[in-house]
mmCIF file of C-alpha atoms in Angstrom:
data_model
loop_
_atom_site.group_PDB
_atom_site.id
_atom_site.type_symbol
_atom_site.label_atom_id
_atom_site.label_comp_id
_atom_site.label_asym_id
_atom_site.label_seq_id
_atom_site.Cartn_x
_atom_site.Cartn_y
_atom_site.Cartn_z
ATOM 1 C CA MET A 1 67.459 44.953 -75.319
ATOM 2 C CA ALA A 2 68.194 41.291 -74.701
ATOM 3 C CA ILE A 3 65.880 39.019 -72.783
ATOM 4 C CA GLU A 4 66.782 35.394 -72.208
ATOM 5 C CA VAL A 5 63.998 32.898 -72.898
ATOM 6 C CA ARG A 6 64.074 29.264 -71.745
ATOM 7 C CA VAL A 7 62.174 26.970 -74.069
ATOM 8 C CA PRO A 8 60.788 23.565 -72.967
ATOM 9 C CA THR A 9 61.774 20.450 -74.904
ATOM 10 C CA ILE A 10 58.351 20.109 -76.506
ATOM 11 C CA LEU A 11 58.719 23.513 -78.194
ATOM 12 C CA ARG A 12 62.344 23.265 -79.272
ATOM 13 C CA SER A 13 61.357 22.111 -82.742
ATOM 14 C CA TYR A 14 60.617 25.823 -83.315
ATOM 15 C CA THR A 15 64.010 26.999 -82.061
ATOM 16 C CA GLY A 16 66.198 24.586 -83.972
ATOM 17 C CA GLY A 17 66.706 22.570 -80.799
ATOM 18 C CA SER A 18 67.931 25.525 -78.746
ATOM 19 C CA LYS A 19 67.108 25.460 -75.032
ATOM 20 C CA ILE A 20 67.728 29.171 -74.581
ATOM 21 C CA VAL A 21 66.979 31.879 -77.137
ATOM 22 C CA GLU A 22 67.197 35.661 -76.973
ATOM 23 C CA GLY A 23 64.524 38.150 -77.796
ATOM 24 C CA ALA A 24 63.542 41.783 -77.292
ATOM 25 C CA GLY A 25 60.404 43.665 -76.297
ATOM 26 C CA ASP A 26 58.985 46.110 -73.776
ATOM 27 C CA THR A 27 56.099 43.774 -73.004
ATOM 28 C CA LEU A 28 55.561 40.017 -73.171
ATOM 29 C CA SER A 29 53.427 40.544 -76.252
ATOM 30 C CA GLY A 30 56.242 42.455 -77.950
ATOM 31 C CA LEU A 31 58.756 39.785 -76.965
ATOM 32 C CA LEU A 32 56.608 37.006 -78.419
ATOM 33 C CA ASP A 33 56.244 38.919 -81.699
ATOM 34 C CA ASP A 34 60.007 39.309 -81.839
ATOM 35 C CA LEU A 35 60.546 35.616 -81.078
ATOM 36 C CA ASP A 36 58.016 34.560 -83.705
ATOM 37 C CA ALA A 37 59.876 36.568 -86.330
ATOM 38 C CA LYS A 38 63.020 34.542 -85.575
ATOM 39 C CA HIS A 39 61.339 31.223 -84.763
ATOM 40 C CA SER A 40 58.259 31.032 -86.934
ATOM 41 C CA GLY A 41 55.277 29.247 -85.392
ATOM 42 C CA LEU A 42 56.395 29.498 -81.765
ATOM 43 C CA LYS A 43 53.893 32.201 -80.858
ATOM 44 C CA GLY A 44 51.033 30.122 -82.248
ATOM 45 C CA ARG A 45 51.825 27.388 -79.698
ATOM 46 C CA LEU A 46 51.669 29.846 -76.774
ATOM 47 C CA ILE A 47 48.766 32.090 -77.740
ATOM 48 C CA THR A 48 45.230 30.985 -78.614
ATOM 49 C CA PRO A 49 43.464 32.208 -81.793
ATOM 50 C CA GLU A 50 41.455 34.509 -79.469
ATOM 51 C CA GLY A 51 44.700 36.178 -78.437
ATOM 52 C CA GLY A 52 45.089 34.932 -74.835
ATOM 53 C CA LEU A 53 47.735 32.747 -73.245
ATOM 54 C CA HIS A 54 47.168 29.048 -73.943
ATOM 55 C CA ARG A 55 45.555 27.355 -70.916
ATOM 56 C CA PHE A 56 48.285 24.751 -70.649
ATOM 57 C CA VAL A 57 51.188 27.180 -71.037
ATOM 58 C CA ASN A 58 52.799 28.945 -68.099
ATOM 59 C CA ILE A 59 55.235 31.773 -68.713
ATOM 60 C CA TYR A 60 57.375 33.098 -65.884
ATOM 61 C CA VAL A 61 59.244 36.418 -65.708
ATOM 62 C CA ASN A 62 62.102 36.015 -63.257
ATOM 63 C CA ASP A 63 60.342 32.972 -61.775
ATOM 64 C CA GLU A 64 56.982 34.712 -61.364
ATOM 65 C CA ASP A 65 53.842 33.668 -63.287
ATOM 66 C CA VAL A 66 53.152 36.323 -65.910
ATOM 67 C CA ARG A 67 49.378 35.876 -65.540
ATOM 68 C CA PHE A 68 49.661 37.762 -62.245
ATOM 69 C CA LEU A 69 51.881 40.484 -63.755
ATOM 70 C CA GLY A 70 49.572 41.652 -66.516
ATOM 71 C CA ALA A 71 49.756 38.571 -68.787
ATOM 72 C CA LEU A 72 50.650 39.613 -72.353
ATOM 73 C CA ASP A 73 50.854 43.278 -71.242
ATOM 74 C CA ALA A 74 53.441 42.459 -68.547
ATOM 75 C CA LYS A 75 56.298 44.966 -68.687
ATOM 76 C CA LEU A 76 59.739 43.533 -69.398
ATOM 77 C CA ASN A 77 63.168 44.915 -68.686
ATOM 78 C CA ASP A 78 66.599 44.288 -70.125
ATOM 79 C CA GLY A 79 68.170 41.315 -68.383
ATOM 80 C CA ASP A 80 64.866 39.685 -67.432
ATOM 81 C CA SER A 81 64.782 35.921 -67.609
ATOM 82 C CA ILE A 82 61.726 34.270 -69.142
ATOM 83 C CA THR A 83 60.827 30.604 -68.640
ATOM 84 C CA ILE A 84 58.144 28.861 -70.685
ATOM 85 C CA LEU A 85 56.718 25.665 -69.155
ATOM 86 C CA PRO A 86 53.813 23.362 -69.863
ATOM 87 C CA ALA A 87 51.132 23.362 -67.123
ATOM 88 C CA VAL A 88 51.312 20.068 -65.258
ATOM 89 C CA ALA A 89 49.770 20.374 -61.810
ATOM 90 C CA GLY A 90 52.937 20.688 -59.750
ATOM 91 C CA GLY A 91 54.570 17.983 -61.787
ATOM 92 C CA ALA A 92 52.599 15.171 -60.185
ATOM 93 C CA LEU A 93 51.851 12.433 -62.635
ATOM 94 C CA GLY A 94 48.842 11.216 -60.715
ATOM 95 C CA PHE A 95 46.672 13.843 -62.353
ATOM 96 C CA ALA A 96 47.231 12.337 -65.758
ATOM 97 C CA ALA A 97 46.136 8.933 -64.606
ATOM 98 C CA ALA A 98 43.228 10.515 -62.775
ATOM 99 C CA ALA A 99 42.207 12.481 -65.826
ATOM 100 C CA ALA A 100 42.167 9.269 -67.826
ATOM 101 C CA PHE A 101 39.585 7.761 -65.517
ATOM 102 C CA PHE A 102 37.280 10.648 -66.087
ATOM 103 C CA GLY A 103 37.798 10.582 -69.814
ATOM 104 C CA ARG A 104 39.388 14.010 -69.946
ATOM 105 C CA MET B 1 43.873 20.358 -26.411
ATOM 106 C CA ALA B 2 46.083 17.326 -25.988
ATOM 107 C CA ARG B 3 43.716 14.365 -25.660
ATOM 108 C CA TYR B 4 41.827 12.823 -28.593
ATOM 109 C CA GLU B 5 39.406 9.918 -29.003
ATOM 110 C CA SER B 6 41.380 8.450 -31.927
ATOM 111 C CA LEU B 7 44.212 9.268 -34.288
ATOM 112 C CA LEU B 8 41.773 10.658 -36.862
ATOM 113 C CA ASP B 9 40.561 13.169 -34.278
ATOM 114 C CA ALA B 10 44.132 14.376 -33.841
ATOM 115 C CA CYS B 11 44.271 15.697 -37.423
ATOM 116 C CA GLY B 12 44.981 19.425 -37.767
ATOM 117 C CA GLY B 13 45.460 21.918 -34.936
ATOM 118 C CA THR B 14 49.125 22.213 -35.901
ATOM 119 C CA PRO B 15 51.458 24.769 -34.301
ATOM 120 C CA LEU B 16 52.375 28.066 -35.933
ATOM 121 C CA VAL B 17 55.932 29.016 -35.039
ATOM 122 C CA GLY B 18 57.823 32.242 -35.619
ATOM 123 C CA LEU B 19 61.109 32.283 -37.532
ATOM 124 C CA PRO B 20 63.013 35.087 -35.788
ATOM 125 C CA ARG B 21 66.328 34.242 -37.462
ATOM 126 C CA LEU B 22 65.075 33.798 -41.030
ATOM 127 C CA SER B 23 62.777 36.833 -40.900
ATOM 128 C CA PRO B 24 64.422 39.782 -42.675
ATOM 129 C CA THR B 25 65.943 42.568 -40.595
ATOM 130 C CA VAL B 26 64.136 45.878 -40.961
ATOM 131 C CA PRO B 27 65.724 49.337 -40.612
ATOM 132 C CA GLU B 28 65.362 50.957 -37.202
ATOM 133 C CA GLY B 29 61.920 52.408 -36.693
ATOM 134 C CA ALA B 30 60.451 50.503 -39.663
ATOM 135 C CA PRO B 31 57.429 48.228 -39.141
ATOM 136 C CA PRO B 32 58.228 44.565 -38.436
ATOM 137 C CA VAL B 33 58.314 41.899 -41.147
ATOM 138 C CA ARG B 34 57.902 38.440 -39.674
ATOM 139 C CA LEU B 35 57.812 34.903 -41.033
ATOM 140 C CA TRP B 36 55.644 32.201 -39.464
ATOM 141 C CA ALA B 37 55.737 28.485 -40.271
ATOM 142 C CA LYS B 38 52.679 26.242 -39.908
ATOM 143 C CA LEU B 39 54.074 22.851 -38.983
ATOM 144 C CA GLU B 40 51.894 20.459 -40.970
ATOM 145 C CA ASP B 41 54.371 17.648 -40.366
ATOM 146 C CA ARG B 42 52.709 17.435 -36.920
ATOM 147 C CA ASN B 43 49.682 15.697 -38.455
ATOM 148 C CA PRO B 44 49.034 11.954 -37.816
ATOM 149 C CA THR B 45 51.028 10.624 -40.809
ATOM 150 C CA GLY B 46 53.412 13.582 -40.925
ATOM 151 C CA SER B 47 52.040 15.710 -43.727
ATOM 152 C CA ILE B 48 49.420 18.312 -44.617
ATOM 153 C CA LYS B 49 47.639 15.697 -46.755
ATOM 154 C CA ASP B 50 45.995 14.143 -43.700
ATOM 155 C CA ARG B 51 43.502 17.014 -43.758
ATOM 156 C CA PRO B 52 42.162 16.484 -47.315
ATOM 157 C CA ALA B 53 42.414 12.674 -47.068
ATOM 158 C CA LEU B 54 40.144 12.638 -44.029
ATOM 159 C CA TYR B 55 37.703 15.130 -45.574
ATOM 160 C CA MET B 56 37.518 13.286 -48.898
ATOM 161 C CA VAL B 57 36.848 9.916 -47.245
ATOM 162 C CA ARG B 58 34.216 11.388 -44.920
ATOM 163 C CA GLU B 59 32.489 13.161 -47.796
ATOM 164 C CA ALA B 60 32.414 9.932 -49.856
ATOM 165 C CA GLU B 61 30.987 8.033 -46.871
ATOM 166 C CA GLU B 62 28.301 10.645 -46.257
ATOM 167 C CA SER B 63 27.280 10.766 -49.920
ATOM 168 C CA GLY B 64 27.089 6.965 -50.055
ATOM 169 C CA ARG B 65 29.777 6.686 -52.722
ATOM 170 C CA LEU B 66 32.027 4.753 -50.336
ATOM 171 C CA ARG B 67 30.697 1.698 -48.475
ATOM 172 C CA PRO B 68 32.366 -0.545 -45.903
ATOM 173 C CA GLY B 69 34.900 -2.870 -47.519
ATOM 174 C CA ASP B 70 35.193 -0.845 -50.745
ATOM 175 C CA THR B 71 38.466 -0.391 -52.597
ATOM 176 C CA ILE B 72 39.777 3.156 -53.023
ATOM 177 C CA LEU B 73 42.025 3.852 -56.001
ATOM 178 C CA GLU B 74 44.191 6.959 -55.975
ATOM 179 C CA PRO B 75 46.879 8.108 -58.372
ATOM 180 C CA THR B 76 49.355 9.856 -56.078
ATOM 181 C CA SER B 77 53.007 10.723 -55.922
ATOM 182 C CA GLY B 78 53.193 10.094 -52.197
ATOM 183 C CA ASN B 79 51.828 12.047 -49.261
ATOM 184 C CA THR B 80 48.149 11.820 -50.200
ATOM 185 C CA GLY B 81 48.574 8.088 -50.611
ATOM 186 C CA ILE B 82 50.163 7.749 -47.162
ATOM 187 C CA SER B 83 47.372 9.805 -45.570
ATOM 188 C CA LEU B 84 44.664 7.856 -47.402
ATOM 189 C CA ALA B 85 46.318 4.577 -46.452
ATOM 190 C CA MET B 86 46.084 5.503 -42.767
ATOM 191 C CA VAL B 87 42.482 6.727 -43.047
ATOM 192 C CA ALA B 88 41.495 3.680 -45.146
ATOM 193 C CA LYS B 89 43.021 1.324 -42.580
ATOM 194 C CA LEU B 90 41.179 2.938 -39.681
ATOM 195 C CA ARG B 91 37.861 3.220 -41.574
ATOM 196 C CA GLY B 92 37.968 -0.259 -43.112
ATOM 197 C CA TYR B 93 38.795 0.209 -46.794
ATOM 198 C CA ARG B 94 41.355 -1.270 -49.120
ATOM 199 C CA LEU B 95 43.624 1.249 -50.868
ATOM 200 C CA VAL B 96 45.373 0.847 -54.220
ATOM 201 C CA CYS B 97 47.816 3.603 -55.254
ATOM 202 C CA VAL B 98 49.013 4.223 -58.789
ATOM 203 C CA MET B 99 52.286 6.102 -58.682
ATOM 204 C CA PRO B 100 55.307 6.839 -60.835
ATOM 205 C CA GLU B 101 58.310 4.727 -59.876
ATOM 206 C CA ASN B 102 60.556 7.792 -59.433
ATOM 207 C CA VAL B 103 59.377 8.703 -55.930
ATOM 208 C CA SER B 104 61.540 8.176 -52.862
ATOM 209 C CA SER B 105 61.822 4.659 -51.439
ATOM 210 C CA GLU B 106 60.661 5.834 -47.995
ATOM 211 C CA ARG B 107 57.286 6.792 -49.424
ATOM 212 C CA ILE B 108 56.860 3.345 -50.935
ATOM 213 C CA GLN B 109 57.858 1.641 -47.674
ATOM 214 C CA LEU B 110 55.446 3.814 -45.693
ATOM 215 C CA LEU B 111 52.556 3.073 -48.047
ATOM 216 C CA ARG B 112 53.144 -0.651 -47.775
ATOM 217 C CA MET B 113 53.465 -0.403 -43.993
ATOM 218 C CA TYR B 114 50.035 1.242 -43.780
ATOM 219 C CA GLY B 115 48.702 -1.605 -45.895
ATOM 220 C CA ALA B 116 48.312 0.056 -49.287
ATOM 221 C CA GLU B 117 48.893 -1.816 -52.527
ATOM 222 C CA ILE B 118 50.983 -0.043 -55.142
ATOM 223 C CA ILE B 119 50.846 -0.178 -58.915
ATOM 224 C CA PHE B 120 53.780 1.586 -60.550
ATOM 225 C CA SER B 121 53.720 3.516 -63.782
ATOM 226 C CA PRO B 122 57.139 3.726 -65.457
ATOM 227 C CA ALA B 123 58.962 7.005 -64.730
ATOM 228 C CA ALA B 124 60.508 7.142 -68.166
ATOM 229 C CA GLY B 125 57.127 7.055 -69.859
ATOM 230 C CA GLY B 126 55.954 10.140 -67.996
ATOM 231 C CA SER B 127 52.302 11.026 -67.943
ATOM 232 C CA ASN B 128 51.516 9.068 -71.076
ATOM 233 C CA GLN B 129 52.439 5.844 -69.346
ATOM 234 C CA ALA B 130 50.513 6.840 -66.232
ATOM 235 C CA VAL B 131 47.454 7.397 -68.398
ATOM 236 C CA ALA B 132 47.886 4.018 -70.047
ATOM 237 C CA VAL B 133 48.269 2.245 -66.696
ATOM 238 C CA ALA B 134 45.263 4.062 -65.259
ATOM 239 C CA LYS B 135 43.046 3.280 -68.232
ATOM 240 C CA GLN B 136 43.874 -0.382 -67.931
ATOM 241 C CA ILE B 137 43.075 -0.498 -64.197
ATOM 242 C CA ALA B 138 39.842 1.423 -64.684
ATOM 243 C CA ALA B 139 38.708 -1.016 -67.346
ATOM 244 C CA GLU B 140 39.489 -4.000 -65.121
ATOM 245 C CA HIS B 141 37.923 -2.633 -61.909
ATOM 246 C CA PRO B 142 34.937 -0.399 -62.624
ATOM 247 C CA ASP B 143 33.724 -0.791 -59.006
ATOM 248 C CA TRP B 144 36.768 0.854 -57.405
ATOM 249 C CA VAL B 145 36.177 4.310 -55.933
ATOM 250 C CA MET B 146 38.449 7.164 -56.921
ATOM 251 C CA LEU B 147 38.463 10.237 -54.710
ATOM 252 C CA PHE B 148 40.389 12.255 -57.314
ATOM 253 C CA GLN B 149 42.077 14.886 -55.151
ATOM 254 C CA TYR B 150 42.647 17.254 -58.103
ATOM 255 C CA GLY B 151 38.933 17.822 -58.602
ATOM 256 C CA ASN B 152 37.446 16.908 -55.214
ATOM 257 C CA ALA B 153 35.849 19.919 -53.506
ATOM 258 C CA ALA B 154 36.334 18.223 -50.118
ATOM 259 C CA ASN B 155 40.098 18.643 -50.613
ATOM 260 C CA ALA B 156 39.830 22.454 -50.675
ATOM 261 C CA ARG B 157 37.043 22.421 -48.074
ATOM 262 C CA ALA B 158 39.356 20.703 -45.565
ATOM 263 C CA HIS B 159 41.565 23.785 -45.711
ATOM 264 C CA TYR B 160 38.663 26.244 -45.796
ATOM 265 C CA GLU B 161 37.264 24.726 -42.606
ATOM 266 C CA THR B 162 40.465 23.916 -40.715
ATOM 267 C CA THR B 163 43.768 25.364 -41.997
ATOM 268 C CA GLY B 164 42.315 28.823 -42.677
ATOM 269 C CA PRO B 165 40.546 29.302 -39.325
ATOM 270 C CA GLU B 166 43.566 27.952 -37.431
ATOM 271 C CA LEU B 167 45.852 30.473 -39.134
ATOM 272 C CA LEU B 168 43.564 33.417 -38.469
ATOM 273 C CA HIS B 169 43.105 32.368 -34.843
ATOM 274 C CA ASP B 170 46.847 32.087 -34.245
ATOM 275 C CA LEU B 171 47.868 35.108 -36.356
ATOM 276 C CA PRO B 172 45.087 37.729 -36.560
ATOM 277 C CA THR B 173 47.610 40.179 -38.055
ATOM 278 C CA ILE B 174 48.370 37.905 -41.047
ATOM 279 C CA THR B 175 49.146 39.809 -44.272
ATOM 280 C CA HIS B 176 50.415 36.997 -46.545
ATOM 281 C CA PHE B 177 49.740 33.286 -46.873
ATOM 282 C CA VAL B 178 52.217 31.214 -48.899
ATOM 283 C CA ALA B 179 51.752 27.545 -49.806
ATOM 284 C CA GLY B 180 52.661 24.985 -52.432
ATOM 285 C CA LEU B 181 50.655 24.510 -55.617
ATOM 286 C CA GLY B 182 49.974 20.885 -56.564
ATOM 287 C CA THR B 183 46.339 19.848 -56.398
ATOM 288 C CA THR B 184 45.855 23.545 -55.420
ATOM 289 C CA GLY B 185 43.594 22.445 -52.514
ATOM 290 C CA THR B 186 45.628 24.149 -49.756
ATOM 291 C CA LEU B 187 45.748 27.500 -51.540
ATOM 292 C CA MET B 188 42.160 27.438 -52.788
ATOM 293 C CA GLY B 189 40.623 26.481 -49.426
ATOM 294 C CA THR B 190 42.835 28.500 -47.091
ATOM 295 C CA GLY B 191 43.009 31.353 -49.588
ATOM 296 C CA ARG B 192 39.232 31.676 -49.930
ATOM 297 C CA TYR B 193 38.753 31.622 -46.162
ATOM 298 C CA LEU B 194 41.390 34.285 -45.523
ATOM 299 C CA ARG B 195 40.078 36.485 -48.358
ATOM 300 C CA GLU B 196 36.674 36.531 -46.686
ATOM 301 C CA LYS B 197 38.129 37.480 -43.309
ATOM 302 C CA VAL B 198 41.239 39.592 -43.895
ATOM 303 C CA GLU B 199 41.258 42.760 -45.938
ATOM 304 C CA ASP B 200 44.058 42.965 -48.522
ATOM 305 C CA ILE B 201 45.408 39.506 -47.678
ATOM 306 C CA GLN B 202 47.986 38.324 -50.215
ATOM 307 C CA ILE B 203 47.685 34.686 -51.299
ATOM 308 C CA VAL B 204 50.955 33.471 -52.803
ATOM 309 C CA ALA B 205 51.661 30.182 -54.588
ATOM 310 C CA ALA B 206 55.014 28.404 -54.877
ATOM 311 C CA GLU B 207 55.228 25.598 -57.407
ATOM 312 C CA PRO B 208 58.145 23.241 -57.876
ATOM 313 C CA ARG B 209 59.999 23.524 -61.194
ATOM 314 C CA TYR B 210 60.962 20.006 -62.101
ATOM 315 C CA GLY B 211 63.431 18.765 -64.660
ATOM 316 C CA GLU B 212 62.044 18.081 -68.103
ATOM 317 C CA ILE B 213 62.033 14.310 -67.615
ATOM 318 C CA VAL B 214 59.417 14.578 -64.904
ATOM 319 C CA TYR B 215 57.009 16.481 -67.142
ATOM 320 C CA GLY B 216 57.163 13.780 -69.796
ATOM 321 C CA LEU B 217 54.757 15.616 -72.087
ATOM 322 C CA ARG B 218 54.847 15.205 -75.843
ATOM 323 C CA ASN B 219 52.998 18.409 -76.565
ATOM 324 C CA ILE B 220 51.331 21.373 -74.868
ATOM 325 C CA ASP B 221 47.834 19.934 -75.238
ATOM 326 C CA GLU B 222 48.724 17.118 -72.832
ATOM 327 C CA GLY B 223 49.044 19.669 -70.035
ATOM 328 C CA TYR B 224 46.677 19.720 -67.102
ATOM 329 C CA VAL B 225 45.276 22.333 -64.738
ATOM 330 C CA PRO B 226 43.481 20.831 -61.709
ATOM 331 C CA GLU B 227 39.716 21.359 -61.656
ATOM 332 C CA LEU B 228 40.056 22.910 -58.194
ATOM 333 C CA TYR B 229 42.294 25.713 -59.456
ATOM 334 C CA ASP B 230 40.818 29.203 -59.533
ATOM 335 C CA ALA B 231 43.441 31.822 -60.378
ATOM 336 C CA THR B 232 41.343 34.628 -58.853
ATOM 337 C CA VAL B 233 42.107 33.286 -55.359
ATOM 338 C CA LEU B 234 45.827 33.984 -55.880
ATOM 339 C CA ASN B 235 47.728 37.261 -55.997
ATOM 340 C CA ARG B 236 51.039 35.836 -57.170
ATOM 341 C CA ARG B 237 52.564 32.575 -58.277
ATOM 342 C CA PHE B 238 56.255 31.679 -58.169
ATOM 343 C CA SER B 239 58.064 28.853 -59.931
ATOM 344 C CA VAL B 240 60.903 27.629 -57.692
ATOM 345 C CA SER B 241 63.910 25.761 -59.029
ATOM 346 C CA THR B 242 65.230 22.599 -57.404
ATOM 347 C CA ARG B 243 68.377 24.483 -56.401
ATOM 348 C CA ASP B 244 66.500 27.260 -54.586
ATOM 349 C CA ALA B 245 64.218 24.716 -52.890
ATOM 350 C CA VAL B 246 67.200 22.716 -51.601
ATOM 351 C CA LEU B 247 69.015 25.866 -50.442
ATOM 352 C CA ARG B 248 65.978 27.023 -48.435
ATOM 353 C CA THR B 249 65.269 23.553 -47.046
ATOM 354 C CA ARG B 250 68.809 23.477 -45.666
ATOM 355 C CA GLN B 251 68.421 26.991 -44.238
ATOM 356 C CA LEU B 252 65.260 25.916 -42.436
ATOM 357 C CA VAL B 253 67.119 23.263 -40.475
ATOM 358 C CA ASP B 254 70.437 25.171 -40.195
ATOM 359 C CA VAL B 255 68.980 28.456 -39.007
ATOM 360 C CA GLU B 256 65.656 27.613 -37.381
ATOM 361 C CA GLY B 257 65.980 23.920 -36.560
ATOM 362 C CA ILE B 258 63.043 22.899 -38.751
ATOM 363 C CA PHE B 259 63.748 19.648 -40.602
ATOM 364 C CA ALA B 260 61.407 19.735 -43.599
ATOM 365 C CA GLY B 261 60.915 18.230 -47.042
ATOM 366 C CA PHE B 262 61.925 20.098 -50.185
ATOM 367 C CA SER B 263 58.481 21.434 -51.035
ATOM 368 C CA SER B 264 58.638 23.442 -47.800
ATOM 369 C CA GLY B 265 61.951 24.921 -48.956
ATOM 370 C CA ALA B 266 60.302 25.992 -52.214
ATOM 371 C CA ILE B 267 57.519 27.659 -50.224
ATOM 372 C CA LEU B 268 60.002 29.429 -47.924
ATOM 373 C CA HIS B 269 61.758 30.764 -51.040
ATOM 374 C CA ALA B 270 58.549 32.499 -52.164
ATOM 375 C CA ALA B 271 57.783 33.615 -48.591
ATOM 376 C CA LEU B 272 61.197 35.269 -48.323
ATOM 377 C CA ALA B 273 60.664 37.022 -51.667
ATOM 378 C CA VAL B 274 57.437 38.682 -50.475
ATOM 379 C CA ALA B 275 58.942 39.401 -47.036
ATOM 380 C CA HIS B 276 61.909 41.230 -48.558
ATOM 381 C CA GLU B 277 59.575 43.221 -50.807
ATOM 382 C CA ALA B 278 57.646 44.323 -47.715
ATOM 383 C CA VAL B 279 60.909 45.472 -46.092
ATOM 384 C CA LYS B 280 61.773 47.474 -49.223
ATOM 385 C CA ALA B 281 58.316 49.052 -49.267
ATOM 386 C CA GLY B 282 58.551 49.837 -45.546
ATOM 387 C CA LYS B 283 55.343 47.879 -44.864
ATOM 388 C CA ARG B 284 54.426 45.697 -41.917
ATOM 389 C CA ALA B 285 54.096 42.025 -42.872
ATOM 390 C CA ASP B 286 53.167 38.804 -41.119
ATOM 391 C CA VAL B 287 53.911 36.114 -43.665
ATOM 392 C CA ALA B 288 52.561 32.659 -42.789
ATOM 393 C CA PHE B 289 53.698 29.697 -44.853
ATOM 394 C CA VAL B 290 53.264 25.947 -44.820
ATOM 395 C CA ILE B 291 55.749 23.276 -43.796
ATOM 396 C CA CYS B 292 54.161 20.433 -45.799
ATOM 397 C CA ASP B 293 56.062 17.533 -44.281
ATOM 398 C CA GLY B 294 59.247 16.571 -42.481
ATOM 399 C CA GLY B 295 62.472 15.631 -44.225
ATOM 400 C CA TRP B 296 62.512 11.990 -43.151
ATOM 401 C CA LYS B 297 61.031 10.630 -46.356
ATOM 402 C CA TYR B 298 63.678 12.323 -48.477
ATOM 403 C CA LEU B 299 66.873 11.406 -46.619
ATOM 404 C CA SER B 300 67.663 8.662 -49.120
ATOM 405 C CA THR B 301 67.990 11.275 -51.876
ATOM 406 C CA GLY B 302 71.198 12.462 -50.193
ATOM 407 C CA ALA B 303 70.163 16.026 -51.012
ATOM 408 C CA TYR B 304 70.562 17.307 -47.427
ATOM 409 C CA GLY B 305 74.354 17.079 -47.645
ATOM 410 C CA GLY B 306 77.105 17.865 -50.154
ATOM 411 C CA THR B 307 77.121 20.786 -52.565
ATOM 412 C CA LEU B 308 73.969 22.327 -53.992
ATOM 413 C CA THR B 309 74.948 21.048 -57.411
ATOM 414 C CA ASP B 310 75.234 17.494 -56.049
ATOM 415 C CA ALA B 311 71.807 17.865 -54.458
ATOM 416 C CA GLU B 312 70.336 19.210 -57.679
ATOM 417 C CA GLU B 313 71.673 16.189 -59.536
ATOM 418 C CA ALA B 314 70.400 13.825 -56.838
ATOM 419 C CA LEU B 315 66.880 15.215 -57.245
ATOM 420 C CA GLU B 316 66.951 15.403 -61.042
ATOM 421 C CA GLY B 317 64.066 13.401 -62.436
ATOM 422 C CA GLN B 318 62.439 12.950 -59.010
ATOM 423 C CA LEU B 319 59.157 14.270 -57.745
ATOM 424 C CA TRP B 320 60.536 16.142 -54.757
ATOM 425 C CA ALA B 321 57.343 17.913 -53.761
#
C-alpha cells in the first residue's frame, strides 16, 4: 500500500534531500513508523516525546488537517496524499516580527 | 441602513449573497445545498480587516494603552495595515507597518496613500529577517504601541460581536461557516458565536499553502501558532494550494461575477468541498463563506489571466492571502 508523502525543505535532511517519499500504513501512526524505518529520525521531528503531534507541525491527508481526522489514529487509504508543513500562521511573516516584540 | 455619521460607522453590515450557479446541483427531491458569500470587500477600506482594526484601536483607547498622537506599530502583510492606516488617520495616530517586501505593489501604494510609514523586511530572509528587523525597531522605540493582531482578543471579539450576528440574522438556516485562517480571528470570533446559537454548526478553516520560500523557516521550532487559535472551535481545516485558490478565484468572477482576491478563492475551494459532501450525504446545507477582499490589489500579479500554471508561477513566493 503506497502513500505519497510530501516533505518540507527543513526536514529533507532526513530523506536524503527527497521532496516526496513513499510509505505504507493503515493509520498515520503506522505510516510514520514505516517512514522512520526508512528515514531514521524523521518521526522524532514530528512527534513529541509524550507521543502527540508536535505543536508546530501540521500534517494534511488529501489537503485536510489530520488533527481533525483523528490525529495519529487517522485512517489512511492506498493512494492518499500526505503533506507535512511547518505551522506558520497562514504564512504571514508579521507574526514572527510580532512574536519577537513579546520575547516569544 | 444607508446613512452613517462617519466612515468608521460604516464598518460591517456587509451583504450576504447567494451563489446559485456555483452551488452544487442536487438530485431531484433531495434537500437543497446552497452557497452564500459574505462580501467583506464592501467594508470602508475594502477588506474584512476593517472590523478587527477598528475593534483593536477602540479597545486600546478604552484601556488607556493608546493616547492621542501615539505611534502604532504593526507587523502586517497587507490588509490589516491598510485598515489600521485608515482608522489611525481618522483617530489621530501615526502608523508604522513592518512588512515583507514580497507583497503586491498595490498594497504598498494604498498604505502610503492612507499615510502609513513602511519598514520592509527582506523577503529572502523569511521570518528570521522579520524577527531581526522587529527586534531592532522595538529596541529603538519602546514607546510605540503594538496591537498585535495574532494575540489581541479584540480581533476575535470584532467577529463575535458583528460578523457572527450578521450571518445568523441573514441566514438563520446556516449549517456551515467557512473562512480563511491567518490570525484566526475571523474563525474564532464568528465560530464561537455561531456555536452558541446554532446546533451542529460546522466551522471550517481554509488556509493558504504557500511555496517554501515564503515560510523561510530553518527548523520546526521556529513555527508559530497564533495565541488566538483554539482548535476546539473548528470542525475541519483545509490546506489549499495556490493552483486551487487561483482556479476558484477565477470561477467566482466567471460564474458569479464576484471579483475577489485569492484568499477568497481558497475559502471557496473548502466551501465547495463541504457542499459536495452534503450533496453526497443527501443532507440540506447552507454554506456561508467569506469574501475577504476584492481583486484590485492583486491585478499586478497577472494571475487573473493566462494558464493556471502561469498564475501559479506568478504567485510563487508571494503572500497571496
